[in-house]
Amino acid sequence: MLTRLSIRNIVLIEALDLDFARGLGVLTGETGAGKSILLDALGLVLGNRADSGLVRAGEERASATASFEFAALPRGIAALLGDAEVEIEPGEPLIVKRQLKSDGGSKAFINDQPVGVALLRELAGFLVELHGQHDDRGLVNPRGHRLLLDRYARADAAGVEAAWRTWRAAEDALADARARVAQASADQDLLLAHLAELTAVAPEAGEEEELAEARATMQKGERLSGDLADLQHLWAGSDSALANLRTAARKLDRIAAEHPLLAEALEALDRAVIEASEAEDRIARAVDVLAHDPQALDRIETRLFELRAAARKHGCQVDDLPERMAAMRTALDAIEGGEAEIAGLEKAAQLAALDYGAKAESLSVSRVEAAQRLDKAVAAELAPLKLDAARFRTAVLRLPEERWGPSGMDAVEFLIATNPGADFAPLGKIASGGELSRFILALKVALAEEGGAATVIFDEIDRGVGGAVASAIGDRLSRLASGGQLLAVTHSPQVAARGGQHYVIAKSSEGTVTRTSVSLLDSAGRQEEIARMLSGAEITPEARAQADRLLERV
């Protein structure tokens, strides 16, 4: 609920901080005192269009801040804040602030975190429900009528929505399977031809790299063949360098014991023989590895050409060819097993459609029955509100099948006829703003609505009525407020007397400066304000006595 509203430099309000409580709060004051300024400030917080004309004359900026507190954050608000990545600690109040500059620019914040104004507009429906003389939201908007009726009926709308999503998912799966099988069937001959070609090629993963390396090695061997032959010649024969080293080692071995230097020379010569032998072995192995075989090289190049030509044809890399073959086999298998799959999906879709139809039909019956009860409940509220000739009807219309959806198969709209013999028309089409507000009040009382906005505001719902009608309005506002928070801007003393909190709005002037102020009244102040509302500019003892009687009845 709304716990605090702070206003700075908006029109005639220089600085104002108002605290609110649960139950019914009333706001009164003389005509022109500035009650609309409060609603304009609250409208800024709720995402209404920023109007630079709201900035107090001579000031550069204005702001409005509203604090809301909840026992537990409603799921709708939590979801919107989560999507916007706005963090609020459990138990922390929701503080919405809107700053407005004199050039028309504005900024929005939630708990000091900057947000877009669009988020404020989305949150507004969960925070405040405003009913005024020209209201086009809340209960007037037919888009919300179906949800209100479902709540009143306590119907299983969630079960219908779940069944709808299951049905649509089954239909989508069936359509996807049919499309896949149709495409595969159309391409079957081509798939078979391509698969036969690739099967003949028999590509293997990593084969291209291995062939390319083998070709490069052979080409290198061809280039080095002369040098390798010369090296082999140096190591071959009885007069080769290695043979001479071994002969020298044998001779030195016979005399090495004669002197330490000869022994050291023998060790060095032995090492040289070993290193030279290893060099001879590696050269021989290199000759084998780098052997140039023109026929083998031709076979490798032919294979590489074949693989790369197949890859170009299928628009992929050579290493992807085995995967393409697998995909072709899968597509061909789908053609063979596709009919069986489609039959199973068709059965699932039929069952899902029947389940949705049964639940939607049951929901429709619940709506029709609840509509009849609601019509009677609203009719019982109309006469006390001086709407005796008016009639109310909840229209539940069956939609064509192509318009069925997650909310079922019905369209729901609240209709009224204000005069005998007049046709029923949408709730928002009646001419009188006062009648509209009283219709909304009757409807809210009949609905005993739960799950709506945290705070409900009625702006001058009692305009043009008095006496018993005003008393009936006050009684119903009080009943509505018993389970939550309701604020009423009123000119009626009968309504004002019902308030648990009473605020008076006043305008004062000092020279050329005009200010609007709002005060919370105590018991004596309430008596005086209600007496003023009863008698006008001059408060008489009779008016005070009548005010006391009104307050005593509450």
Coordinates of C-alpha atoms in Angstrom, one line a residue:
M1 CA 0.0 0.0 0.0
L2 CA 1.0 3.7 -0.3
T3 CA 2.7 4.8 2.9
R4 CA 4.2 8.1 2.0
L5 CA 4.0 10.8 -0.8
S6 CA 6.6 13.5 -1.0
I7 CA 6.2 16.4 -3.4
R8 CA 8.7 19.1 -4.2
N9 CA 8.0 22.2 -6.4
I10 CA 5.0 20.9 -8.3
V11 CA 2.6 23.7 -9.4
L12 CA 1.5 25.3 -6.1
I13 CA 3.1 22.8 -3.7
E14 CA 6.6 23.9 -2.6
A15 CA 7.3 21.0 -0.2
L16 CA 4.9 18.4 1.1
D17 CA 5.3 15.1 2.9
L18 CA 2.1 13.0 3.5
D19 CA 1.9 9.7 5.4
F20 CA -0.9 7.3 4.7
A21 CA -2.3 4.3 6.5
R22 CA -4.6 1.3 5.7
G23 CA -8.3 1.8 5.6
L24 CA -10.2 4.8 4.1
G25 CA -8.4 8.1 3.8
V26 CA -10.4 11.1 2.6
L27 CA -9.1 14.4 1.1
T28 CA -11.3 17.5 1.2
G29 CA -10.9 21.2 0.6
E30 CA -12.5 24.0 -1.2
T31 CA -12.9 23.9 -5.0
G32 CA -9.6 25.1 -6.6
A33 CA -7.5 24.4 -3.5
G34 CA -5.3 22.0 -5.5
K35 CA -6.6 18.5 -4.9
S36 CA -5.8 17.7 -8.6
I37 CA -2.1 18.6 -7.9
L38 CA -1.8 15.6 -5.6
L39 CA -3.2 13.3 -8.3
D40 CA -0.9 14.9 -10.9
A41 CA 2.1 14.3 -8.7
L42 CA 1.1 10.7 -8.0
G43 CA 0.5 10.3 -11.8
L44 CA 4.1 11.3 -12.4
V45 CA 5.2 8.5 -10.1
L46 CA 3.0 6.1 -12.1
G47 CA 4.6 7.0 -15.4
N48 CA 2.3 9.6 -16.8
R49 CA 3.6 12.0 -19.4
A50 CA 6.0 14.6 -18.1
D51 CA 4.6 18.1 -18.4
S52 CA 7.0 20.9 -17.8
G53 CA 3.9 23.0 -16.7
L54 CA 3.9 21.0 -13.5
V55 CA 7.2 22.6 -12.4
R56 CA 6.6 25.4 -9.8
A57 CA 7.1 28.8 -11.3
G58 CA 10.7 30.0 -10.8
E59 CA 12.1 26.6 -10.1
E60 CA 14.3 24.5 -12.3
R61 CA 13.1 21.1 -11.3
A62 CA 10.3 19.3 -9.4
S63 CA 10.0 15.8 -8.0
A64 CA 7.4 13.3 -6.6
T65 CA 8.3 10.3 -4.5
A66 CA 5.9 7.6 -3.4
S67 CA 6.7 4.8 -0.9
F68 CA 4.8 1.5 -1.0
E69 CA 5.1 -1.3 1.6
F70 CA 3.9 -4.9 1.2
A71 CA 3.8 -7.8 3.6
A72 CA 5.3 -9.8 0.7
L73 CA 6.2 -8.3 -2.7
P74 CA 3.4 -9.2 -5.2
R75 CA 4.6 -11.7 -7.9
G76 CA 3.7 -9.3 -10.7
I77 CA 5.9 -6.5 -9.2
A78 CA 8.7 -8.9 -8.4
A79 CA 8.7 -10.2 -12.0
L80 CA 8.8 -6.7 -13.5
L81 CA 11.6 -5.7 -11.2
G82 CA 13.5 -8.9 -11.9
D83 CA 13.2 -8.4 -15.7
A84 CA 14.5 -4.8 -15.3
E85 CA 17.3 -6.0 -12.9
V86 CA 16.2 -3.8 -10.1
E87 CA 17.2 -5.2 -6.8
I88 CA 15.1 -4.8 -3.6
E89 CA 15.9 -6.4 -0.3
P90 CA 13.2 -8.5 1.3
G91 CA 11.0 -6.3 3.6
E92 CA 12.4 -3.1 2.0
P93 CA 9.8 -0.6 0.9
L94 CA 9.3 0.1 -2.8
I95 CA 10.3 3.8 -3.3
V96 CA 9.4 5.2 -6.7
K97 CA 10.7 8.7 -7.6
R98 CA 10.2 10.9 -10.7
Q99 CA 12.2 14.1 -11.3
L100 CA 10.9 16.6 -13.8
K101 CA 12.9 19.5 -15.2
S102 CA 11.5 22.8 -16.4
D103 CA 12.6 22.0 -20.0
G104 CA 10.4 18.9 -19.9
G105 CA 13.0 16.3 -19.3
S106 CA 12.5 13.7 -16.6
K107 CA 14.2 10.9 -14.8
A108 CA 12.8 7.9 -12.9
F109 CA 14.2 5.9 -10.0
I110 CA 13.2 2.9 -8.0
N111 CA 15.0 2.6 -4.7
D112 CA 17.6 5.0 -6.0
Q113 CA 18.3 2.8 -9.1
P114 CA 17.6 4.6 -12.4
V115 CA 14.9 3.0 -14.5
G116 CA 12.9 3.8 -17.6
V117 CA 9.5 5.5 -17.4
A118 CA 8.0 2.6 -19.2
L119 CA 8.7 0.4 -16.2
L120 CA 6.7 2.8 -14.0
R121 CA 3.7 2.5 -16.3
E122 CA 3.9 -1.3 -16.1
L123 CA 4.1 -1.2 -12.3
A124 CA 1.2 1.3 -12.0
G125 CA -1.5 -1.3 -12.4
F126 CA -0.1 -3.2 -9.4
L127 CA 0.4 -0.1 -7.3
V128 CA -2.5 2.3 -7.7
E129 CA -6.0 2.0 -9.3
L130 CA -7.4 5.4 -10.0
H131 CA -11.0 6.1 -10.8
G132 CA -11.9 9.6 -11.8
Q133 CA -14.3 11.6 -13.9
H134 CA -12.6 10.6 -17.1
D135 CA -11.1 7.3 -16.2
D136 CA -10.1 5.0 -19.1
R137 CA -8.2 2.4 -17.1
G138 CA -8.9 0.0 -14.3
L139 CA -12.4 -1.5 -14.4
V140 CA -13.4 0.6 -17.4
N141 CA -10.8 -1.1 -19.7
P142 CA -12.5 -4.2 -21.1
R143 CA -9.1 -6.0 -21.5
G144 CA -9.3 -6.7 -17.7
H145 CA -12.9 -7.8 -17.5
R146 CA -12.2 -11.4 -18.2
L147 CA -9.6 -11.6 -15.4
L148 CA -12.0 -9.9 -13.0
L149 CA -14.8 -12.3 -13.8
D150 CA -12.5 -15.4 -13.5
R151 CA -11.4 -14.2 -10.0
Y152 CA -15.0 -13.7 -9.0
A153 CA -15.9 -17.2 -10.3
R154 CA -12.8 -18.7 -8.6
A155 CA -12.3 -20.5 -11.9
D156 CA -9.3 -22.6 -13.0
A157 CA -8.0 -20.1 -15.6
A158 CA -4.5 -21.2 -14.9
G159 CA -5.4 -24.8 -15.8
V160 CA -6.8 -23.6 -19.1
E161 CA -3.7 -21.6 -19.9
A162 CA -1.5 -24.6 -19.2
A163 CA -3.7 -26.8 -21.4
W164 CA -3.5 -24.2 -24.2
R165 CA 0.3 -24.1 -24.0
T166 CA 0.5 -27.9 -24.1
W167 CA -1.8 -28.0 -27.1
R168 CA 0.2 -25.4 -29.0
A169 CA 3.4 -27.1 -28.2
A170 CA 2.0 -30.4 -29.6
E171 CA 0.7 -28.7 -32.7
D172 CA 4.1 -27.0 -33.2
A173 CA 5.9 -30.3 -32.8
L174 CA 3.6 -31.9 -35.3
A175 CA 4.0 -29.1 -37.9
D176 CA 7.8 -29.3 -37.5
A177 CA 7.8 -33.1 -38.0
R178 CA 5.6 -32.8 -41.1
A179 CA 7.9 -30.1 -42.5
R180 CA 11.0 -32.2 -41.9
V181 CA 9.5 -35.3 -43.5
A182 CA 8.1 -33.3 -46.5
Q183 CA 11.5 -31.7 -47.1
A184 CA 13.3 -35.0 -46.7
S185 CA 10.9 -36.7 -49.1
A186 CA 11.3 -34.0 -51.7
D187 CA 15.1 -34.4 -51.5
Q188 CA 15.2 -38.2 -51.2
D189 CA 16.6 -38.9 -54.7
L190 CA 19.2 -36.2 -54.3
L191 CA 20.1 -37.5 -50.9
L192 CA 20.5 -41.0 -52.2
A193 CA 22.8 -39.8 -55.0
H194 CA 24.9 -37.7 -52.7
L195 CA 25.2 -40.4 -50.1
A196 CA 26.3 -42.9 -52.8
E197 CA 29.0 -40.5 -54.0
L198 CA 30.3 -39.9 -50.6
T199 CA 30.2 -43.6 -49.7
A200 CA 32.4 -44.3 -52.7
V201 CA 34.8 -41.5 -51.6
A202 CA 34.7 -42.9 -48.0
P203 CA 36.2 -39.8 -46.3
E204 CA 37.7 -40.2 -42.9
A205 CA 38.2 -37.5 -40.3
G206 CA 41.8 -36.1 -40.3
E207 CA 42.6 -37.8 -43.6
E208 CA 43.2 -34.5 -45.5
E209 CA 45.8 -33.4 -43.0
E210 CA 47.6 -36.7 -43.1
L211 CA 47.7 -36.8 -46.9
A212 CA 48.9 -33.2 -47.1
E213 CA 51.7 -33.9 -44.7
A214 CA 52.7 -37.1 -46.7
R215 CA 52.7 -35.1 -50.0
A216 CA 54.8 -32.3 -48.5
T217 CA 57.3 -34.9 -47.2
M218 CA 57.6 -36.6 -50.6
Q219 CA 58.0 -33.2 -52.3
K220 CA 60.8 -32.3 -49.9
G221 CA 62.5 -35.7 -50.5
E222 CA 62.5 -35.0 -54.2
R223 CA 64.2 -31.7 -53.6
L224 CA 66.8 -33.2 -51.3
S225 CA 67.5 -36.4 -53.1
G226 CA 70.8 -35.3 -54.5
D227 CA 72.2 -34.1 -51.2
L228 CA 71.0 -37.2 -49.5
A229 CA 72.8 -39.4 -52.1
D230 CA 76.0 -37.5 -51.6
L231 CA 75.8 -37.9 -47.8
Q232 CA 75.2 -41.6 -48.1
H233 CA 78.2 -41.9 -50.4
L234 CA 80.4 -40.1 -47.8
W235 CA 79.5 -42.8 -45.2
A236 CA 79.7 -45.8 -47.5
G237 CA 82.7 -48.0 -48.5
S238 CA 86.0 -49.0 -46.9
D239 CA 87.5 -45.6 -47.4
S240 CA 84.6 -43.6 -45.9
A241 CA 85.2 -41.2 -43.0
L242 CA 83.5 -43.5 -40.6
A243 CA 85.6 -46.5 -41.7
N244 CA 88.7 -44.4 -41.2
L245 CA 87.6 -43.4 -37.8
R246 CA 87.0 -47.0 -36.8
T247 CA 90.5 -48.0 -38.1
A248 CA 92.1 -45.2 -36.2
A249 CA 90.3 -46.3 -33.0
R250 CA 91.5 -49.9 -33.3
K251 CA 95.1 -48.8 -33.8
L252 CA 94.9 -46.3 -30.9
D253 CA 93.4 -49.0 -28.7
R254 CA 96.6 -51.1 -29.0
I255 CA 98.8 -48.3 -27.7
A256 CA 96.5 -46.4 -25.4
A257 CA 97.9 -48.0 -22.3
E258 CA 101.3 -46.5 -23.0
H259 CA 100.4 -43.0 -21.9
P260 CA 97.4 -41.2 -20.3
L261 CA 97.1 -38.8 -23.2
L262 CA 96.7 -41.7 -25.6
A263 CA 94.0 -43.1 -23.4
E264 CA 92.2 -39.8 -23.5
A265 CA 92.6 -39.6 -27.2
L266 CA 91.0 -43.1 -27.5
E267 CA 88.0 -42.0 -25.4
A268 CA 87.5 -39.0 -27.6
L269 CA 87.8 -41.1 -30.7
D270 CA 85.3 -43.7 -29.4
R271 CA 82.8 -40.8 -28.8
A272 CA 83.4 -39.6 -32.3
V273 CA 82.7 -43.1 -33.7
I274 CA 79.5 -43.3 -31.7
E275 CA 78.2 -39.9 -32.9
A276 CA 79.2 -40.6 -36.5
S277 CA 77.4 -44.0 -36.3
E278 CA 74.3 -42.2 -35.0
A279 CA 74.5 -39.7 -37.8
E280 CA 74.9 -42.5 -40.4
D281 CA 71.7 -44.1 -38.9
R282 CA 69.7 -40.9 -39.0
I283 CA 70.7 -40.1 -42.6
A284 CA 69.7 -43.6 -43.6
R285 CA 66.3 -43.2 -41.9
A286 CA 65.8 -39.8 -43.5
V287 CA 66.5 -41.3 -46.9
D288 CA 63.7 -43.8 -46.2
V289 CA 61.3 -41.2 -44.9
L290 CA 62.0 -38.7 -47.7
A291 CA 62.0 -41.3 -50.4
H292 CA 60.5 -39.9 -53.5
D293 CA 58.0 -42.3 -55.1
P294 CA 56.3 -40.6 -58.1
Q295 CA 53.5 -43.2 -58.2
A296 CA 52.7 -42.8 -54.5
L297 CA 52.8 -39.0 -54.8
D298 CA 50.4 -39.2 -57.7
R299 CA 48.0 -41.4 -55.7
I300 CA 48.1 -38.9 -52.7
E301 CA 47.4 -35.9 -54.9
T302 CA 44.6 -37.7 -56.7
R303 CA 43.0 -38.5 -53.3
L304 CA 43.3 -35.0 -52.1
F305 CA 41.7 -33.6 -55.2
E306 CA 38.8 -36.1 -54.8
L307 CA 38.2 -35.2 -51.2
R308 CA 38.4 -31.4 -51.7
A309 CA 36.1 -31.6 -54.8
A310 CA 33.5 -33.4 -52.6
A311 CA 33.9 -30.8 -49.9
R312 CA 33.3 -28.0 -52.4
K313 CA 30.3 -29.7 -53.8
H314 CA 28.7 -30.0 -50.4
G315 CA 29.8 -26.6 -49.1
C316 CA 31.9 -27.8 -46.2
Q317 CA 35.4 -28.6 -45.0
V318 CA 36.9 -32.0 -45.9
D319 CA 36.8 -33.1 -42.2
D320 CA 33.1 -32.3 -42.1
L321 CA 32.2 -34.8 -44.9
P322 CA 31.7 -37.8 -42.5
E323 CA 29.3 -35.7 -40.5
R324 CA 27.4 -34.8 -43.7
M325 CA 27.1 -38.4 -44.6
A326 CA 25.7 -39.1 -41.1
A327 CA 23.2 -36.3 -41.5
M328 CA 22.1 -37.7 -44.9
R329 CA 21.6 -41.1 -43.4
T330 CA 19.5 -39.5 -40.6
A331 CA 17.4 -37.7 -43.1
L332 CA 16.8 -40.8 -45.1
D333 CA 15.9 -42.7 -41.9
A334 CA 13.5 -39.9 -41.0
I335 CA 11.7 -40.5 -44.3
E336 CA 11.2 -44.2 -43.4
G337 CA 10.2 -43.6 -39.8
G338 CA 8.5 -40.2 -40.4
E339 CA 5.0 -41.5 -40.9
A340 CA 5.1 -43.4 -37.6
E341 CA 6.5 -40.3 -35.8
I342 CA 3.8 -38.1 -37.4
A343 CA 1.1 -40.5 -36.4
G344 CA 2.2 -40.4 -32.8
L345 CA 2.4 -36.6 -32.8
E346 CA -1.0 -36.3 -34.4
K347 CA -2.4 -38.4 -31.6
A348 CA -0.7 -36.3 -29.0
A349 CA -2.0 -33.1 -30.6
Q350 CA -5.6 -34.5 -30.7
L351 CA -5.5 -35.4 -27.0
A352 CA -4.1 -32.0 -26.1
A353 CA -6.8 -30.3 -28.1
L354 CA -9.5 -32.4 -26.4
D355 CA -8.0 -31.6 -23.0
Y356 CA -7.9 -27.9 -23.7
G357 CA -11.4 -27.9 -25.2
A358 CA -12.9 -29.7 -22.1
K359 CA -11.1 -27.3 -19.7
A360 CA -12.0 -24.2 -21.7
E361 CA -15.7 -25.3 -22.0
S362 CA -15.8 -25.9 -18.2
L363 CA -14.3 -22.4 -17.7
S364 CA -16.9 -20.9 -20.0
V365 CA -19.7 -22.5 -18.0
S366 CA -18.2 -21.1 -14.8
R367 CA -18.0 -17.7 -16.4
V368 CA -21.6 -17.7 -17.5
E369 CA -22.8 -18.8 -14.1
A370 CA -20.6 -16.3 -12.3
A371 CA -21.8 -13.5 -14.7
Q372 CA -25.4 -14.1 -13.7
R373 CA -24.4 -13.9 -10.0
L374 CA -22.3 -10.8 -10.6
D375 CA -25.2 -9.1 -12.5
K376 CA -27.5 -9.7 -9.5
A377 CA -24.9 -8.4 -7.0
V378 CA -24.3 -5.2 -9.0
A379 CA -28.0 -4.7 -9.5
A380 CA -28.4 -4.8 -5.7
E381 CA -25.9 -2.0 -5.3
L382 CA -27.3 0.4 -8.0
A383 CA -30.5 1.6 -6.3
P384 CA -28.8 2.9 -3.1
L385 CA -26.3 4.8 -5.4
K386 CA -29.2 6.6 -7.2
L387 CA -28.8 4.4 -10.3
D388 CA -32.3 2.9 -10.0
A389 CA -33.0 3.0 -13.8
A390 CA -29.6 1.6 -14.8
R391 CA -29.0 -2.0 -15.7
F392 CA -25.7 -3.9 -15.7
R393 CA -24.8 -7.0 -17.7
T394 CA -21.7 -9.1 -17.9
A395 CA -21.5 -10.3 -21.5
V396 CA -19.8 -13.6 -22.1
L397 CA -19.4 -14.2 -25.8
R398 CA -18.1 -17.4 -27.4
L399 CA -15.2 -16.6 -29.8
P400 CA -14.6 -18.3 -33.1
E401 CA -12.1 -21.2 -32.8
E402 CA -9.3 -19.3 -34.5
R403 CA -9.4 -16.7 -31.7
W404 CA -9.3 -19.2 -28.8
G405 CA -6.3 -18.7 -26.7
P406 CA -4.7 -19.2 -23.3
S407 CA -7.6 -17.4 -21.6
G408 CA -10.1 -19.7 -23.1
M409 CA -12.8 -19.4 -25.7
D410 CA -14.7 -16.4 -24.4
A411 CA -14.7 -12.6 -24.6
V412 CA -15.9 -10.9 -21.5
E413 CA -17.1 -7.3 -21.2
F414 CA -19.1 -5.3 -18.6
L415 CA -22.0 -3.5 -20.3
I416 CA -24.5 -1.0 -18.9
A417 CA -27.8 0.7 -19.9
T418 CA -28.4 3.9 -18.0
N419 CA -32.0 4.5 -19.0
P420 CA -35.1 2.3 -19.4
G421 CA -35.3 0.8 -22.9
A422 CA -31.7 1.9 -23.8
D423 CA -29.4 -0.5 -25.4
F424 CA -26.5 -2.0 -23.4
A425 CA -23.2 -0.3 -24.1
P426 CA -19.6 -0.7 -22.9
L427 CA -19.0 0.6 -19.4
G428 CA -16.8 3.4 -20.5
K429 CA -19.3 4.8 -23.0
I430 CA -21.8 6.3 -20.6
A431 CA -22.1 10.1 -20.7
S432 CA -21.9 11.1 -17.0
G433 CA -18.6 10.9 -15.2
G434 CA -20.5 10.8 -11.8
E435 CA -22.5 7.8 -13.0
L436 CA -19.4 6.1 -14.2
S437 CA -17.7 6.4 -10.8
R438 CA -20.7 5.1 -9.0
F439 CA -21.0 2.2 -11.4
I440 CA -17.4 1.4 -10.7
L441 CA -18.0 1.6 -7.0
A442 CA -21.0 -0.8 -7.3
L443 CA -18.9 -3.2 -9.4
K444 CA -16.0 -3.2 -7.0
V445 CA -18.3 -3.8 -4.0
A446 CA -20.0 -6.7 -5.9
L447 CA -16.7 -8.2 -7.0
A448 CA -15.1 -7.9 -3.5
E449 CA -12.0 -8.0 -5.7
E450 CA -8.7 -9.6 -4.5
G451 CA -5.4 -9.3 -6.2
G452 CA -5.9 -5.9 -7.7
A453 CA -3.9 -2.7 -7.1
A454 CA -2.4 -2.1 -3.6
T455 CA -4.1 1.3 -3.4
V456 CA -7.5 2.4 -4.8
I457 CA -8.3 6.1 -5.4
F458 CA -11.7 7.5 -6.1
D459 CA -11.6 11.1 -7.4
E460 CA -14.9 13.0 -6.6
I461 CA -17.1 9.9 -6.9
D462 CA -19.8 11.8 -5.1
R463 CA -20.0 14.7 -7.5
G464 CA -23.6 15.9 -8.0
V465 CA -25.1 13.7 -5.2
G466 CA -25.9 14.2 -1.6
G467 CA -28.0 13.0 1.3
A468 CA -28.8 9.3 1.3
V469 CA -26.8 8.6 -1.9
A470 CA -23.7 10.3 -0.5
S471 CA -24.2 8.2 2.7
A472 CA -24.5 5.1 0.7
I473 CA -21.3 5.9 -1.2
G474 CA -19.5 6.5 2.0
D475 CA -20.7 3.2 3.5
R476 CA -19.5 1.3 0.4
L477 CA -16.1 3.1 0.3
S478 CA -15.6 2.2 4.0
R479 CA -16.5 -1.5 3.3
L480 CA -14.1 -1.6 0.4
A481 CA -11.3 0.0 2.4
S482 CA -11.7 -2.5 5.3
G483 CA -9.4 -5.0 3.6
G484 CA -6.8 -2.7 2.2
Q485 CA -6.2 1.0 1.4
L486 CA -8.6 3.4 -0.3
L487 CA -8.3 7.1 -0.8
A488 CA -11.2 9.3 -1.8
V489 CA -11.1 12.9 -2.9
T490 CA -14.6 14.1 -1.9
H491 CA -16.9 17.1 -1.5
S492 CA -19.4 15.1 0.5
P493 CA -19.5 15.5 4.3
Q494 CA -21.2 12.1 4.5
V495 CA -18.2 10.5 2.7
A496 CA -15.6 12.5 4.6
A497 CA -17.1 11.4 7.9
R498 CA -16.3 7.8 7.0
G499 CA -12.6 8.4 6.7
G500 CA -10.1 6.8 9.1
Q501 CA -7.7 9.5 8.1
H502 CA -8.8 13.0 7.0
Y503 CA -6.6 15.4 5.0
V504 CA -7.6 18.9 4.2
I505 CA -6.1 20.7 1.2
A506 CA -5.9 24.5 1.4
K507 CA -4.6 27.3 -0.8
S508 CA -3.0 30.5 0.6
S509 CA -1.4 33.6 -0.9
E510 CA 1.3 35.9 0.3
G511 CA 1.6 38.8 -2.0
T512 CA 2.2 37.3 -5.5
V513 CA 3.1 33.9 -4.1
T514 CA 0.4 31.2 -3.9
R515 CA 0.9 27.9 -2.1
T516 CA -1.1 24.7 -1.6
S517 CA -0.8 22.8 1.6
V518 CA -2.2 19.6 3.0
S519 CA -2.7 18.8 6.6
L520 CA -3.8 15.7 8.5
L521 CA -6.7 16.6 10.8
D522 CA -7.2 15.6 14.4
S523 CA -10.7 15.0 15.8
A524 CA -11.5 18.7 16.4
G525 CA -10.1 19.6 12.9
R526 CA -12.3 16.9 11.3
Q527 CA -15.4 18.3 13.0
E528 CA -14.6 21.8 11.8
E529 CA -13.9 20.7 8.2
I530 CA -17.1 18.6 8.0
A531 CA -19.0 21.5 9.4
R532 CA -17.5 23.8 6.7
M533 CA -18.5 21.3 4.1
L534 CA -22.1 21.3 5.4
S535 CA -22.6 25.1 5.8
G536 CA -20.2 26.8 3.4
A537 CA -18.0 29.8 4.2
E538 CA -19.7 30.6 7.5
I539 CA -19.6 27.7 10.0
T540 CA -22.7 27.7 12.2
P541 CA -23.4 25.9 15.4
E542 CA -26.0 23.8 13.6
A543 CA -23.4 22.7 11.1
R544 CA -21.0 21.7 13.9
A545 CA -23.8 19.7 15.6
Q546 CA -24.6 18.0 12.3
A547 CA -20.9 17.2 11.8
D548 CA -20.8 15.6 15.2
R549 CA -23.9 13.5 14.3
L550 CA -22.2 12.3 11.1
L551 CA -19.0 11.4 13.0
E552 CA -20.9 9.6 15.7
R553 CA -22.6 7.3 13.1
V554 CA -19.3 6.0 11.9

